[in-house]
mmCIF file of C-alpha atoms in Angstrom:
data_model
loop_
_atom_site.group_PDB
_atom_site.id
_atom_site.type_symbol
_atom_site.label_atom_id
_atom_site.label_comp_id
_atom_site.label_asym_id
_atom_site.label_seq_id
_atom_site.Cartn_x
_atom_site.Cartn_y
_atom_site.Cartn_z
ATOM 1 C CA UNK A 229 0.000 0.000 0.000
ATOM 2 C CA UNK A 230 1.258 3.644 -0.691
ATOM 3 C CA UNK A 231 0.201 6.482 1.220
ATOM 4 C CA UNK A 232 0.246 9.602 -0.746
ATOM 5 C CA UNK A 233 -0.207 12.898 1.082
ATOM 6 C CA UNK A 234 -0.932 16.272 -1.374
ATOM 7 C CA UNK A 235 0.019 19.543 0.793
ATOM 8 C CA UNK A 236 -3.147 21.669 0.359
ATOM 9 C CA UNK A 237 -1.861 24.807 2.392
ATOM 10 C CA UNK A 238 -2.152 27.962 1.126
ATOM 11 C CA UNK A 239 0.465 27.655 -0.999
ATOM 12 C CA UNK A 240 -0.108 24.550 -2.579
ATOM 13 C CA UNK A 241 -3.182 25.215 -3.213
ATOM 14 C CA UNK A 242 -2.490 28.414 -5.019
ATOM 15 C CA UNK A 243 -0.183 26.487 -7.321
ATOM 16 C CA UNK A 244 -2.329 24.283 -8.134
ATOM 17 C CA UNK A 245 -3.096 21.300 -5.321
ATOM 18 C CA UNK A 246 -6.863 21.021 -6.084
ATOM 19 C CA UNK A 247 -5.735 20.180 -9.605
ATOM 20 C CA UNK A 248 -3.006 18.001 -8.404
ATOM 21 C CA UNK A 249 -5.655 15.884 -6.002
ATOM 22 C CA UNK A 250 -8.040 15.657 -9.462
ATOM 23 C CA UNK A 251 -5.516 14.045 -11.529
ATOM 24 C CA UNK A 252 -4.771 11.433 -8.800
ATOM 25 C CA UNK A 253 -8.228 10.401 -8.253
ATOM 26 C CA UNK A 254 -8.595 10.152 -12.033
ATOM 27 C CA UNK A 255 -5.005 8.156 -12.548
ATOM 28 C CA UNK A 256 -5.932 5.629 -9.239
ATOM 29 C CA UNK A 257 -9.391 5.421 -11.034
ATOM 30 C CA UNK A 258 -8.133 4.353 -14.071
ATOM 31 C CA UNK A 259 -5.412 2.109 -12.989
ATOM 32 C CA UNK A 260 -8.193 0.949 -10.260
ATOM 33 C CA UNK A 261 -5.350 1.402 -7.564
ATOM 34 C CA UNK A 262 -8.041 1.952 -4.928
ATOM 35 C CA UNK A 263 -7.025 -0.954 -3.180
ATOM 36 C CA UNK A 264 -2.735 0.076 -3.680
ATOM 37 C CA UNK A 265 -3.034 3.873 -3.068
ATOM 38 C CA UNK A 266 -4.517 5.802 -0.107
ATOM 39 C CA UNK A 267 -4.572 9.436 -1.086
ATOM 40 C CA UNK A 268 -5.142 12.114 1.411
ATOM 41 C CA UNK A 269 -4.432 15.871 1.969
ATOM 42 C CA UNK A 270 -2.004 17.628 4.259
ATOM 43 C CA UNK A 271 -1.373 20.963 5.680
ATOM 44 C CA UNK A 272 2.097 22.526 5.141
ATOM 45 C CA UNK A 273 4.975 20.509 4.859
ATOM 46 C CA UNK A 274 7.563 23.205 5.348
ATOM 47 C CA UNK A 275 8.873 22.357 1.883
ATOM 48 C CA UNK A 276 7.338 25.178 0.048
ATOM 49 C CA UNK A 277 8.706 25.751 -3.740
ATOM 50 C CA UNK A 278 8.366 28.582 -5.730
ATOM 51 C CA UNK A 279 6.366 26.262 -8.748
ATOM 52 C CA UNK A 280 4.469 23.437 -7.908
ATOM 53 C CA UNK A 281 2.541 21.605 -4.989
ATOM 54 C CA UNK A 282 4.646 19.444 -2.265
ATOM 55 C CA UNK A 283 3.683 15.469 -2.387
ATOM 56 C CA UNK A 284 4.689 13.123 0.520
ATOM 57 C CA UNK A 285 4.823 9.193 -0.648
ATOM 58 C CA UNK A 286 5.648 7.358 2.102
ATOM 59 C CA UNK A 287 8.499 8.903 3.737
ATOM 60 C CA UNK A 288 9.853 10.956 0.571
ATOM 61 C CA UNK A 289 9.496 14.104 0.107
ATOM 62 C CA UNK A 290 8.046 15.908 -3.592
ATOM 63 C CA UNK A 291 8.282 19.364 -4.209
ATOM 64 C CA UNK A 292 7.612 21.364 -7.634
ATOM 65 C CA UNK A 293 4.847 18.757 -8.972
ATOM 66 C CA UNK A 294 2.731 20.864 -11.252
ATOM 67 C CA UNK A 295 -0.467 19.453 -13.368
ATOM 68 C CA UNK A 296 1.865 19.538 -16.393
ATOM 69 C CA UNK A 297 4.542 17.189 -14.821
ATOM 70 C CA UNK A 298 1.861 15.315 -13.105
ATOM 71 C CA UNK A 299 2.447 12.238 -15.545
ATOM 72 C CA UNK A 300 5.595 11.714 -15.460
ATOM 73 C CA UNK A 301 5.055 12.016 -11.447
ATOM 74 C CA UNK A 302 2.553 9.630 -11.376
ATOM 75 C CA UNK A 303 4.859 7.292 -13.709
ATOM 76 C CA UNK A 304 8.338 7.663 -12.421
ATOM 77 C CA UNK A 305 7.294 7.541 -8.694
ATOM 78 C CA UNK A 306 4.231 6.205 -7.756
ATOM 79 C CA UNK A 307 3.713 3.539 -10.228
ATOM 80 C CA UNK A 308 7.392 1.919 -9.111
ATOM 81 C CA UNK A 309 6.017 2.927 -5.409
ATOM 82 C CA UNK A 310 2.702 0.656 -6.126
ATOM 83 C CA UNK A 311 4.607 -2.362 -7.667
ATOM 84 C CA UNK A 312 7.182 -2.228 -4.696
ATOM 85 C CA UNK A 313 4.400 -2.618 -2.409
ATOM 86 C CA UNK A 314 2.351 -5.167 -3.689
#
């Protein structure tokens, strides 16, 4: 199972975290990950970047995730992240 927190502070949520938590509902949808991802919000990180929201997965830390580098995200670290866990 991967636990996948989107910051939704202020900040993040400026640059775009509503967005962000959109596209992973569709992309776990899709994949029907339901079952391998547990997505959930969180309030500042302290990681704040100047583009982009801040994503936790597990213990790592993501900042400067925008909805245009949101699939290459989702492909280069959660999909490994899933088939690690299973």
């Amino acid at each position: 199972m991967v636990f996948v927190e989107v910051c939704i502070g202020s900040s993040c949520h400026l640059k775009g975290a509503p967005r962000i938590v959109e596209l992973f509902q569709e992309k776990i949808a899709e994949g029907k990950l339901e079952n391998e991802v547990v997505l959930s919000g969180s309030f500042c990180t302290g990681k704040c970047n100047r583009v982009g929201v801040t994503i936790t997965v597990g213990d790592d830390i993501h900042t400067g995730i925008t909805p245009e580098g949101f699939s290459e995200f989702w492909k280069n670290v959660i999909l490994p992240a899933v088939e690690k866990g299973k």
